[in-house]
Coordinates of C-alpha atoms and ligand atoms in Angstrom, one line a residue:
M42 CA 39.1 9.9 -33.1
K43 CA 40.7 9.2 -29.8
L44 CA 44.3 9.6 -28.6
I45 CA 46.5 7.8 -26.1
V46 CA 49.7 9.5 -25.3
V47 CA 52.5 7.3 -23.8
T48 CA 55.2 9.2 -21.8
G49 CA 58.1 8.0 -19.7
G50 CA 59.3 9.2 -16.3
V51 CA 62.5 9.0 -14.2
M52 CA 64.7 7.1 -16.6
S53 CA 65.1 6.0 -20.2
W54 CA 65.0 2.4 -21.4
L55 CA 61.8 1.5 -19.7
G56 CA 60.4 0.0 -22.9
K57 CA 57.8 2.6 -23.6
W58 CA 57.3 1.2 -27.0
I59 CA 56.3 -2.2 -25.5
T60 CA 53.6 -0.5 -23.4
A61 CA 52.4 1.6 -26.4
A62 CA 52.4 -1.4 -28.8
S63 CA 50.8 -3.7 -26.2
I64 CA 48.0 -1.2 -25.7
G65 CA 47.7 -1.2 -29.5
I66 CA 47.2 -4.9 -29.9
L67 CA 44.8 -5.1 -26.9
M68 CA 42.6 -2.3 -28.3
K69 CA 42.8 -3.8 -31.9
S70 CA 41.8 -7.1 -30.4
S71 CA 38.9 -5.4 -28.7
G72 CA 37.5 -4.4 -32.1
Y73 CA 38.9 -0.9 -32.7
S74 CA 41.0 0.4 -35.6
V75 CA 44.3 1.5 -34.3
T76 CA 47.3 3.3 -35.6
M77 CA 50.5 4.4 -33.9
M78 CA 53.1 7.2 -34.1
K79 CA 56.3 8.4 -32.5
L80 CA 57.4 11.9 -31.6
D81 CA 61.2 12.0 -31.7
P82 CA 63.4 14.9 -30.5
Y83 CA 66.2 14.4 -33.0
L84 CA 67.1 17.2 -35.3
Q85 CA 67.5 14.7 -38.1
I86 CA 64.7 14.5 -40.6
D87 CA 64.8 10.7 -40.7
A88 CA 67.0 7.9 -39.4
G89 CA 68.7 7.3 -42.7
T90 CA 72.0 8.9 -41.7
M91 CA 72.2 7.4 -38.2
S92 CA 74.9 4.8 -37.6
P93 CA 73.7 1.4 -36.5
F94 CA 76.7 1.3 -34.1
E95 CA 75.2 4.3 -32.3
H96 CA 71.5 4.0 -32.8
G97 CA 70.6 0.4 -33.7
E98 CA 69.0 -0.8 -36.9
T99 CA 67.2 1.5 -39.3
F100 CA 63.7 0.7 -40.3
V101 CA 62.0 1.6 -43.5
T102 CA 58.2 2.2 -43.9
K103 CA 56.3 0.9 -46.9
D104 CA 56.4 4.4 -48.5
G105 CA 60.2 4.5 -48.2
F106 CA 60.8 6.6 -45.0
E107 CA 63.7 5.7 -42.8
T108 CA 63.0 5.6 -39.1
D109 CA 64.2 4.1 -36.0
L110 CA 63.0 0.6 -35.0
D111 CA 60.1 1.8 -32.9
L112 CA 57.9 1.9 -35.9
W113 CA 58.7 -1.6 -36.8
H114 CA 57.9 -2.7 -33.2
Y115 CA 54.5 -1.0 -33.6
E116 CA 53.9 -2.6 -37.0
R117 CA 54.6 -6.1 -35.8
F118 CA 52.5 -5.8 -32.6
I119 CA 49.4 -4.2 -34.2
D120 CA 49.9 -5.8 -37.6
E121 CA 49.3 -2.6 -39.5
E122 CA 51.7 -1.0 -42.0
L123 CA 52.5 2.6 -41.0
T124 CA 53.7 5.4 -43.3
R125 CA 56.1 8.3 -43.0
E126 CA 53.4 10.3 -41.2
A127 CA 53.9 8.0 -38.2
S128 CA 57.5 9.3 -37.6
V129 CA 57.7 12.9 -36.4
T130 CA 61.1 14.5 -35.5
T131 CA 61.9 17.9 -34.1
G132 CA 64.0 18.3 -37.2
Q133 CA 61.0 17.9 -39.5
I134 CA 58.9 20.3 -37.4
Y135 CA 61.5 23.1 -37.3
L136 CA 62.3 22.6 -41.0
S137 CA 58.6 23.1 -41.9
V138 CA 58.2 26.1 -39.6
I139 CA 61.3 27.8 -40.9
Q140 CA 60.3 27.1 -44.5
N141 CA 56.8 28.5 -43.8
E142 CA 58.4 31.6 -42.3
R143 CA 60.6 32.1 -45.3
E144 CA 57.6 31.8 -47.6
G145 CA 55.8 34.5 -45.6
K146 CA 53.1 32.1 -44.5
Y147 CA 52.9 33.5 -40.9
L148 CA 51.9 37.0 -42.2
G149 CA 54.5 38.9 -40.2
K150 CA 53.6 37.3 -36.9
T151 CA 56.5 36.6 -34.5
V152 CA 57.2 32.9 -35.1
Q153 CA 57.4 31.1 -31.8
V154 CA 57.3 27.6 -30.2
I155 CA 53.8 28.3 -29.1
P156 CA 51.8 28.4 -31.4
H157 CA 53.8 27.7 -34.5
V158 CA 55.8 24.7 -33.5
T159 CA 53.0 23.2 -31.4
N160 CA 50.5 23.8 -34.3
E161 CA 52.9 22.0 -36.7
I162 CA 53.0 19.0 -34.2
K163 CA 49.3 19.0 -33.9
D164 CA 48.8 19.0 -37.7
R165 CA 51.0 16.0 -38.0
I166 CA 49.1 14.1 -35.3
H167 CA 45.9 14.8 -37.2
K168 CA 47.4 13.6 -40.5
A169 CA 48.8 10.4 -38.9
S170 CA 45.6 9.5 -37.2
D171 CA 44.1 8.9 -40.6
G172 CA 40.5 8.3 -39.6
K173 CA 41.3 5.5 -37.2
D174 CA 39.3 5.0 -33.9
L175 CA 42.5 5.3 -31.9
T176 CA 46.0 6.8 -32.4
I177 CA 48.6 5.8 -29.9
I178 CA 51.4 8.4 -29.7
E179 CA 54.7 7.6 -28.0
I180 CA 56.8 10.6 -26.9
W181 CA 60.5 9.9 -26.9
G182 CA 62.5 10.5 -23.7
T183 CA 61.7 11.2 -20.1
V184 CA 59.8 14.0 -18.3
W185 CA 62.3 16.8 -17.7
D186 CA 64.3 16.2 -20.9
I187 CA 65.3 19.5 -22.5
E188 CA 64.1 18.2 -25.9
W189 CA 60.7 17.3 -24.6
P190 CA 58.4 20.3 -23.7
H191 CA 57.1 21.3 -27.2
F192 CA 55.7 17.8 -27.7
I193 CA 53.9 17.6 -24.4
E194 CA 52.6 21.1 -24.8
A195 CA 51.1 20.1 -28.2
V196 CA 49.3 17.1 -26.9
R197 CA 48.1 19.0 -23.9
Q198 CA 46.5 21.5 -26.2
L199 CA 45.0 18.6 -28.2
R200 CA 43.3 17.3 -25.0
R201 CA 41.6 20.8 -24.7
E202 CA 40.6 20.8 -28.3
Y203 CA 39.3 17.2 -28.6
G204 CA 37.9 17.0 -25.1
R205 CA 39.0 15.2 -22.0
E206 CA 37.2 12.0 -22.9
D207 CA 39.1 11.6 -26.1
V208 CA 42.6 12.1 -25.1
M209 CA 44.3 10.2 -22.3
F210 CA 47.9 9.9 -21.0
V211 CA 49.6 6.7 -19.9
H212 CA 52.8 7.3 -18.0
V213 CA 55.5 4.5 -17.8
V214 CA 57.7 4.7 -14.7
P215 CA 60.1 2.4 -12.9
I216 CA 59.7 1.0 -9.4
I217 CA 63.1 1.3 -7.6
C218 CA 63.9 -1.6 -5.3
V219 CA 66.4 -1.1 -2.5
S220 CA 68.9 -3.8 -2.9
T221 CA 69.5 -4.5 0.8
S222 CA 65.9 -4.5 2.1
G223 CA 64.0 -5.3 -1.1
E224 CA 61.7 -2.4 -0.3
M225 CA 59.9 -0.7 -3.2
K226 CA 60.6 2.9 -3.5
T227 CA 58.1 5.2 -5.3
K228 CA 59.3 8.7 -4.6
A229 CA 61.1 9.1 -7.9
L230 CA 58.0 8.1 -9.8
Q231 CA 55.8 10.4 -7.7
H232 CA 58.1 13.3 -8.6
S233 CA 57.8 12.5 -12.3
V234 CA 54.0 12.6 -12.0
I235 CA 54.2 15.9 -10.2
K236 CA 56.4 17.2 -13.0
L237 CA 53.8 16.1 -15.6
R238 CA 51.1 17.8 -13.7
E239 CA 53.1 21.0 -13.7
M240 CA 52.9 20.8 -17.4
G241 CA 49.2 20.5 -17.3
V242 CA 49.0 16.7 -17.8
H243 CA 47.4 14.3 -15.5
P244 CA 48.1 10.7 -16.4
S245 CA 45.1 8.3 -16.3
I246 CA 47.2 5.2 -16.0
L247 CA 50.5 4.5 -14.5
V248 CA 52.4 1.5 -15.9
C249 CA 55.0 0.5 -13.4
R250 CA 58.1 -1.3 -14.6
T251 CA 59.3 -3.7 -11.9
T252 CA 61.4 -6.8 -11.5
K253 CA 59.2 -8.1 -8.7
A254 CA 55.4 -8.2 -8.2
L255 CA 54.1 -4.9 -7.0
T256 CA 53.2 -5.1 -3.3
A257 CA 49.8 -4.0 -2.2
D258 CA 51.4 -1.4 -0.1
A259 CA 53.4 0.1 -3.0
K260 CA 50.3 0.1 -5.2
R261 CA 48.2 1.9 -2.6
K262 CA 50.9 4.5 -2.1
I263 CA 51.3 5.1 -5.9
A264 CA 47.6 5.3 -6.4
M265 CA 47.2 7.8 -3.5
F266 CA 50.0 10.1 -4.6
S267 CA 49.1 10.1 -8.2
D268 CA 45.4 10.5 -7.5
L269 CA 44.3 7.4 -9.3
E270 CA 42.2 4.4 -8.5
E271 CA 44.3 1.4 -7.6
E272 CA 43.2 -0.6 -10.7
R273 CA 44.8 2.1 -12.8
I274 CA 48.2 1.3 -11.5
I275 CA 49.4 -1.4 -13.9
E276 CA 52.2 -3.7 -13.0
A277 CA 54.7 -4.3 -15.8
R278 CA 56.9 -7.0 -14.5
D279 CA 59.8 -8.3 -16.5
Q280 CA 58.5 -11.1 -18.7
K281 CA 60.3 -14.1 -20.3
S282 CA 59.3 -12.7 -23.7
I283 CA 58.2 -9.2 -24.8
Y284 CA 55.3 -10.9 -26.5
S285 CA 53.9 -11.8 -23.1
V286 CA 53.5 -8.2 -22.1
P287 CA 50.1 -7.6 -23.8
L288 CA 48.8 -10.8 -22.1
A289 CA 50.0 -9.6 -18.7
F290 CA 48.2 -6.3 -19.3
Q291 CA 45.1 -8.1 -20.4
E292 CA 45.1 -10.0 -17.1
Q293 CA 44.9 -6.6 -15.3
W294 CA 42.0 -5.6 -17.5
L295 CA 44.0 -2.7 -19.1
H296 CA 41.8 -2.8 -22.2
D297 CA 38.6 -2.4 -20.1
I298 CA 40.2 0.5 -18.1
I299 CA 41.1 2.2 -21.3
S300 CA 37.6 1.7 -22.9
E301 CA 36.0 3.1 -19.8
R302 CA 38.3 6.1 -19.7
L303 CA 37.6 6.8 -23.4
R304 CA 33.9 6.3 -22.9
W305 CA 33.8 3.3 -25.2
K306 CA 31.6 0.4 -24.3
K307 CA 33.5 -2.6 -23.0
T308 CA 34.0 -5.3 -25.6
D309 CA 35.7 -8.7 -25.5
C310 CA 39.4 -8.6 -26.1
H311 CA 40.3 -11.6 -28.3
M312 CA 43.9 -12.5 -27.6
E313 CA 43.5 -16.3 -27.8
G314 CA 45.5 -16.6 -31.0
W315 CA 48.4 -14.5 -29.7
Q316 CA 48.3 -16.4 -26.4
K317 CA 48.7 -19.7 -28.2
I318 CA 51.7 -18.5 -30.2
V319 CA 53.3 -17.1 -27.1
H320 CA 52.8 -20.5 -25.4
N321 CA 54.6 -22.2 -28.4
L322 CA 57.4 -19.7 -28.1
L323 CA 57.9 -20.3 -24.4
H324 CA 57.5 -24.1 -24.6
P325 CA 59.6 -25.2 -27.6
E326 CA 59.9 -28.9 -28.4
H327 CA 63.2 -28.6 -30.4
E328 CA 66.3 -26.4 -30.4
I329 CA 68.5 -25.2 -33.2
N330 CA 71.6 -23.1 -33.5
I331 CA 71.8 -20.3 -36.1
A332 CA 74.8 -18.2 -36.8
I333 CA 74.3 -14.6 -37.7
A334 CA 77.4 -13.3 -39.6
G335 CA 77.6 -9.6 -39.6
K336 CA 79.8 -6.6 -38.6
Y337 CA 77.5 -5.0 -36.1
T338 CA 77.3 -7.9 -33.7
A339 CA 78.5 -5.9 -30.7
L340 CA 75.3 -3.9 -30.4
D341 CA 72.3 -6.0 -29.6
D342 CA 69.9 -3.6 -31.3
S343 CA 71.7 -3.8 -34.6
Y344 CA 70.0 -6.9 -35.9
I345 CA 66.9 -6.9 -33.6
S346 CA 64.4 -7.3 -36.5
V347 CA 66.2 -10.3 -37.8
V348 CA 66.4 -11.8 -34.3
E349 CA 62.6 -11.2 -33.8
A350 CA 61.7 -12.6 -37.2
L351 CA 63.6 -15.8 -36.3
K352 CA 61.5 -15.9 -33.1
H353 CA 58.3 -15.7 -35.1
A354 CA 59.5 -18.8 -37.1
W355 CA 60.6 -20.4 -33.8
A356 CA 57.1 -20.1 -32.4
F357 CA 55.7 -21.6 -35.6
Y358 CA 57.9 -24.7 -35.5
K359 CA 58.1 -24.8 -31.7
S360 CA 61.8 -24.8 -32.3
K361 CA 63.9 -22.6 -30.1
V362 CA 66.5 -20.7 -32.1
N363 CA 69.8 -20.1 -30.3
I364 CA 71.7 -17.3 -32.0
H365 CA 75.5 -17.3 -32.3
W366 CA 77.1 -14.1 -33.4
L367 CA 79.9 -14.4 -35.9
N368 CA 81.7 -11.1 -36.1
T369 CA 82.9 -11.1 -39.6
E370 CA 85.5 -8.4 -38.9
E371 CA 87.3 -10.2 -36.1
L372 CA 87.5 -13.5 -37.9
E373 CA 89.0 -12.3 -41.1
T374 CA 92.2 -14.3 -41.2
K375 CA 94.0 -16.5 -43.6
A376 CA 92.9 -19.6 -41.7
W377 CA 89.3 -18.7 -42.2
E378 CA 88.1 -22.1 -43.3
A379 CA 89.6 -23.8 -40.3
D380 CA 88.2 -21.1 -38.0
L381 CA 84.8 -21.3 -39.5
K382 CA 84.7 -25.1 -39.3
K383 CA 85.7 -24.8 -35.6
F384 CA 83.0 -22.2 -34.9
I385 CA 80.4 -24.4 -36.6
K386 CA 81.5 -27.5 -34.7
E387 CA 81.8 -25.9 -31.3
N388 CA 78.4 -24.2 -31.5
D389 CA 76.7 -27.1 -33.4
I390 CA 75.5 -24.6 -36.0
H391 CA 72.6 -25.8 -38.2
G392 CA 72.0 -22.7 -40.3
I393 CA 73.6 -19.4 -41.2
L394 CA 72.1 -16.0 -41.8
V395 CA 73.9 -13.1 -43.3
P396 CA 71.9 -9.9 -42.7
G397 CA 71.9 -6.5 -44.5
G398 CA 74.8 -4.1 -44.1
F399 CA 76.9 -1.3 -45.6
G400 CA 80.6 -0.8 -46.1
D401 CA 83.4 -3.3 -46.8
R402 CA 84.3 -4.3 -43.3
G403 CA 84.4 -8.0 -43.0
I404 CA 83.1 -8.5 -46.5
E405 CA 85.6 -11.1 -47.8
W406 CA 84.8 -13.2 -44.8
M407 CA 81.0 -13.0 -45.5
I408 CA 81.7 -14.1 -49.1
N409 CA 83.7 -17.1 -47.7
V410 CA 80.9 -17.9 -45.3
A411 CA 78.3 -18.0 -48.2
D412 CA 80.7 -20.2 -50.2
Y413 CA 81.2 -22.6 -47.3
A414 CA 77.5 -22.9 -46.7
R415 CA 76.8 -23.6 -50.3
K416 CA 79.5 -26.3 -50.6
N417 CA 78.7 -28.0 -47.3
S418 CA 74.9 -28.0 -47.7
I419 CA 74.4 -25.8 -44.7
P420 CA 71.1 -23.8 -44.8
Y421 CA 72.0 -20.2 -45.7
F422 CA 69.8 -17.2 -45.8
G423 CA 71.2 -14.0 -47.3
I424 CA 69.3 -10.7 -46.7
C425 CA 70.1 -7.9 -49.0
L426 CA 73.9 -7.6 -48.5
G427 CA 73.7 -11.3 -47.6
M428 CA 72.2 -12.1 -51.0
Q429 CA 74.9 -9.9 -52.7
V430 CA 77.8 -11.8 -51.0
A431 CA 76.2 -15.1 -51.9
T432 CA 76.0 -14.0 -55.5
I433 CA 79.6 -12.8 -55.5
S434 CA 80.7 -16.1 -54.1
F435 CA 78.7 -18.0 -56.6
A436 CA 80.2 -16.0 -59.5
R437 CA 83.7 -16.5 -58.2
H438 CA 83.5 -20.2 -57.3
V439 CA 80.9 -21.6 -59.7
C440 CA 81.0 -19.3 -62.7
G441 CA 84.8 -19.1 -62.7
L442 CA 84.8 -15.3 -62.4
A443 CA 87.6 -15.3 -59.8
K444 CA 87.7 -11.6 -59.2
A445 CA 84.0 -10.9 -59.2
H446 CA 82.9 -8.3 -56.7
S447 CA 80.5 -5.6 -55.9
T448 CA 81.4 -2.0 -57.0
E449 CA 80.5 -1.0 -53.4
F450 CA 83.7 -2.7 -52.3
D451 CA 85.9 -2.8 -55.4
L452 CA 85.4 -0.1 -58.0
N453 CA 87.9 -1.7 -60.3
T454 CA 86.7 -5.3 -60.3
P455 CA 86.7 -6.8 -63.8
D456 CA 83.4 -8.5 -63.0
P457 CA 81.0 -6.2 -61.2
V458 CA 78.3 -8.8 -60.6
I459 CA 76.8 -6.4 -58.0
D460 CA 76.6 -2.8 -59.2
F461 CA 74.8 0.5 -59.0
L462 CA 71.8 1.1 -61.1
E463 CA 72.6 3.7 -63.8
D464 CA 70.5 6.4 -62.1
Q465 CA 72.5 6.0 -58.8
R466 CA 75.8 7.1 -60.3
T467 CA 75.2 10.8 -60.1
I468 CA 73.8 10.8 -56.6
T469 CA 75.9 12.7 -54.0
K470 CA 73.2 13.3 -51.3
K471 CA 73.4 11.0 -48.3
W472 CA 69.7 10.5 -47.5
G473 CA 66.6 9.2 -49.1
T474 CA 68.4 8.1 -52.3
M475 CA 68.4 4.4 -52.0
R476 CA 65.8 2.0 -53.3
L477 CA 63.5 2.5 -50.2
G478 CA 60.2 1.1 -49.2
D479 CA 57.9 -1.5 -50.7
Y480 CA 58.6 -2.8 -54.2
P481 CA 56.8 -5.6 -56.0
A482 CA 58.4 -8.8 -57.2
I483 CA 57.0 -11.5 -59.3
L484 CA 57.7 -15.0 -58.1
A485 CA 58.3 -17.7 -60.7
P486 CA 56.0 -20.8 -60.5
G487 CA 58.1 -23.9 -60.1
T488 CA 60.6 -22.4 -57.6
K489 CA 60.6 -23.3 -54.0
M490 CA 60.3 -19.6 -53.1
Y491 CA 57.0 -19.5 -55.0
Q492 CA 55.7 -22.6 -53.3
L493 CA 56.6 -21.3 -49.9
Y494 CA 55.0 -17.9 -50.3
K495 CA 51.9 -19.5 -51.6
Q496 CA 51.7 -21.9 -48.8
T497 CA 52.4 -19.3 -46.1
L498 CA 49.9 -16.8 -47.6
G499 CA 47.3 -19.6 -48.0
L500 CA 46.9 -19.0 -51.7
T501 CA 45.6 -21.6 -54.1
T502 CA 45.9 -19.7 -57.4
E503 CA 48.2 -20.8 -60.2
G504 CA 50.5 -18.7 -62.3
P505 CA 53.0 -16.0 -61.3
L506 CA 52.6 -14.4 -57.9
T507 CA 53.2 -10.8 -57.2
I508 CA 54.3 -9.9 -53.7
N509 CA 55.7 -6.8 -52.0
E510 CA 58.7 -6.6 -49.8
R511 CA 60.6 -3.7 -48.1
H512 CA 63.8 -2.5 -49.6
R513 CA 66.7 -0.4 -48.4
H514 CA 69.8 -0.7 -50.6
R515 CA 71.6 0.9 -53.5
Y516 CA 73.2 -2.0 -55.3
E517 CA 71.7 -4.8 -57.5
V518 CA 72.7 -8.0 -59.2
N519 CA 74.1 -6.5 -62.4
P520 CA 71.8 -7.4 -65.4
K521 CA 74.9 -8.1 -67.5
Y522 CA 75.6 -11.1 -65.4
H523 CA 72.1 -12.6 -65.1
E524 CA 72.6 -15.0 -67.9
I525 CA 75.9 -16.5 -66.7
L526 CA 74.7 -16.9 -63.1
K527 CA 71.5 -18.6 -64.4
K528 CA 73.4 -20.8 -66.8
N529 CA 75.5 -22.1 -63.9
G530 CA 72.5 -23.0 -61.8
L531 CA 71.6 -19.9 -59.7
V532 CA 67.8 -19.7 -59.8
F533 CA 66.2 -16.3 -59.9
S534 CA 63.0 -17.1 -58.1
G535 CA 61.6 -13.5 -58.1
M536 CA 62.2 -10.6 -60.4
S537 CA 61.0 -7.0 -60.5
P538 CA 57.9 -6.7 -62.7
D539 CA 59.9 -5.5 -65.7
G540 CA 62.3 -8.4 -65.3
S541 CA 65.4 -6.3 -64.9
L542 CA 66.2 -6.7 -61.2
V543 CA 66.8 -9.9 -59.2
E544 CA 64.6 -9.8 -56.1
F545 CA 65.0 -13.4 -54.9
S546 CA 67.4 -16.3 -55.6
E547 CA 67.8 -19.9 -54.6
L548 CA 69.8 -23.0 -55.4
K549 CA 68.0 -26.1 -56.6
E550 CA 70.3 -28.8 -55.2
H551 CA 70.6 -27.4 -51.7
P552 CA 68.4 -27.8 -48.7
C553 CA 68.2 -24.0 -48.3
F554 CA 70.4 -21.5 -50.1
I555 CA 68.2 -18.5 -50.4
G556 CA 68.6 -14.8 -50.8
T557 CA 66.6 -11.7 -51.3
Q558 CA 67.5 -8.1 -52.1
A559 CA 64.7 -7.0 -49.8
H560 CA 64.4 -7.0 -46.0
P561 CA 61.7 -9.6 -45.3
E562 CA 62.4 -9.3 -41.5
F563 CA 60.4 -6.0 -41.6
K564 CA 57.3 -7.8 -42.7
S565 CA 57.5 -10.7 -40.3
R566 CA 54.9 -10.9 -37.4
L567 CA 54.5 -13.2 -34.5
Q568 CA 51.1 -14.0 -36.0
K569 CA 52.4 -14.2 -39.6
P570 CA 56.0 -15.5 -39.7
H571 CA 57.7 -14.7 -42.9
P572 CA 58.1 -17.5 -45.5
M573 CA 61.9 -17.1 -45.9
F574 CA 62.5 -17.3 -42.1
L575 CA 60.2 -20.3 -41.9
W576 CA 62.3 -21.9 -44.6
L577 CA 65.6 -21.3 -42.9
V578 CA 64.3 -22.5 -39.5
K579 CA 62.7 -25.6 -41.1
A580 CA 65.8 -26.5 -43.0
S581 CA 68.0 -26.0 -39.9
L582 CA 65.6 -28.1 -37.9
D583 CA 65.8 -30.8 -40.5
A584 CA 69.6 -30.6 -40.3
S585 CA 69.5 -30.9 -36.5
L586 CA 67.4 -34.0 -36.4
Ligands
LIG734 N1 75.1 -2.2 -49.1 C1 74.3 -2.9 -50.0 C2 73.5 -2.0 -50.9 O1 73.4 -0.8 -50.7 C3 73.3 -3.7 -49.2 C4 72.3 -2.9 -48.3 C5 71.6 -3.7 -47.3 O2 71.9 -4.8 -47.0 N2 70.5 -3.1 -46.9 O3 72.9 -2.4 -51.9

């Protein structure tokens, strides 16, 4: 078992995850089994209680653990599903250590950062490594951060325990360019390497984030001061797409340098498939406009997984997806229909996506958007909350239940078409209590959803199809309303195995009016675009032609 530890120097926002995940895909494509994990300094146990306004979107692992998006980035690059073990926070570590202390597990010893906290971190790295050839560990933050030393100390100790050949450090640093002369300045990065060395860590590779090509002079200087061969100074220049980064690293033989450093024999690194898809992404033949209607549109990170899943479908159909944000809060006015019409016309919108969300801000507007898309045959894809608002609008405008609502937004609605499950009523805790993680659904033969999944998964079998999707929600389509919704033409294309929960819905007489209670964006990959995103992009493409 080998470890690569990815650290960052000088400043945050260097995209350490891209370096870590790119190394992951390169080593996997070289024939090694790879897993990844993140060490986070937060005192939170998980990301379940963090606001998307402050922290970006929340991800959920297949075993139902809420984390920040880095884990999703890893999953989609290395195409492996990770578990809760892959997300370690300082909060988890201290909670365990303090619990152990209260249970007398330290036999009267003084409980300290070294060894008790560092041992706990090391144990968790062992657990997450799970017999894989290689575990890539990203440490949050920047050298010098006050919340950082216990993590670096733990991995430093692991290098002693495993041996130098089995643990290596990759340090990601910025190259600072002087705006007037264009000269590349390396002093700051030199200092961060020195600081790392003070903590007993000597990076084997420096990944240099730069807007321009690294000059030979800068490379020589960095190599000299960081005591590395020049080939180990990797240029990480801004790319047109994040998916190009592994290819740029491959061109610099990063996979070979790593194999050599870890005493593995060099193998061919097969990135041909990835390369072809990236080519399609960068050279689209068509262009479509999709509106994403949500309330967190001000923060780029809030819907990043939806945006990336759309890119996966874009590469598949060679059809560039321009995204137009529709802030449902700002646009909630009496003249909504005229406003929406104008927005659609001005931006030449071909499809609408309503992503997941919580709270009632902008909700009436979302319901109206779903209704407008249904009536005007505009492709519509509702994810979780997006499916719930589509169901509410269908109940109101097709089933004649004018006051239908979700009890999340109106506790006194006479027609709670979206409601809690019974066991959720008594819950007061704020974390870990939703329907979280992978849940199976059975797709009904004869539906478009069934056809699409089968086609995308390359299956030829007949009969019902069981698939798994990620969930993160509390509310469901109320079983008391299944009959009336169905009778009026809403097709439940996928149900939970016991038939009680609606997992997928669609409309027959509509080019694409689809919804799911799950978060399919979390399972989409560049190499394996998700069927529902493919459907939306294809229908929007058809609408544009
Ligand atoms: N707020 C809704 C629920 O809890 C939808 C959640 C979501 O979109 N993830 O069911």
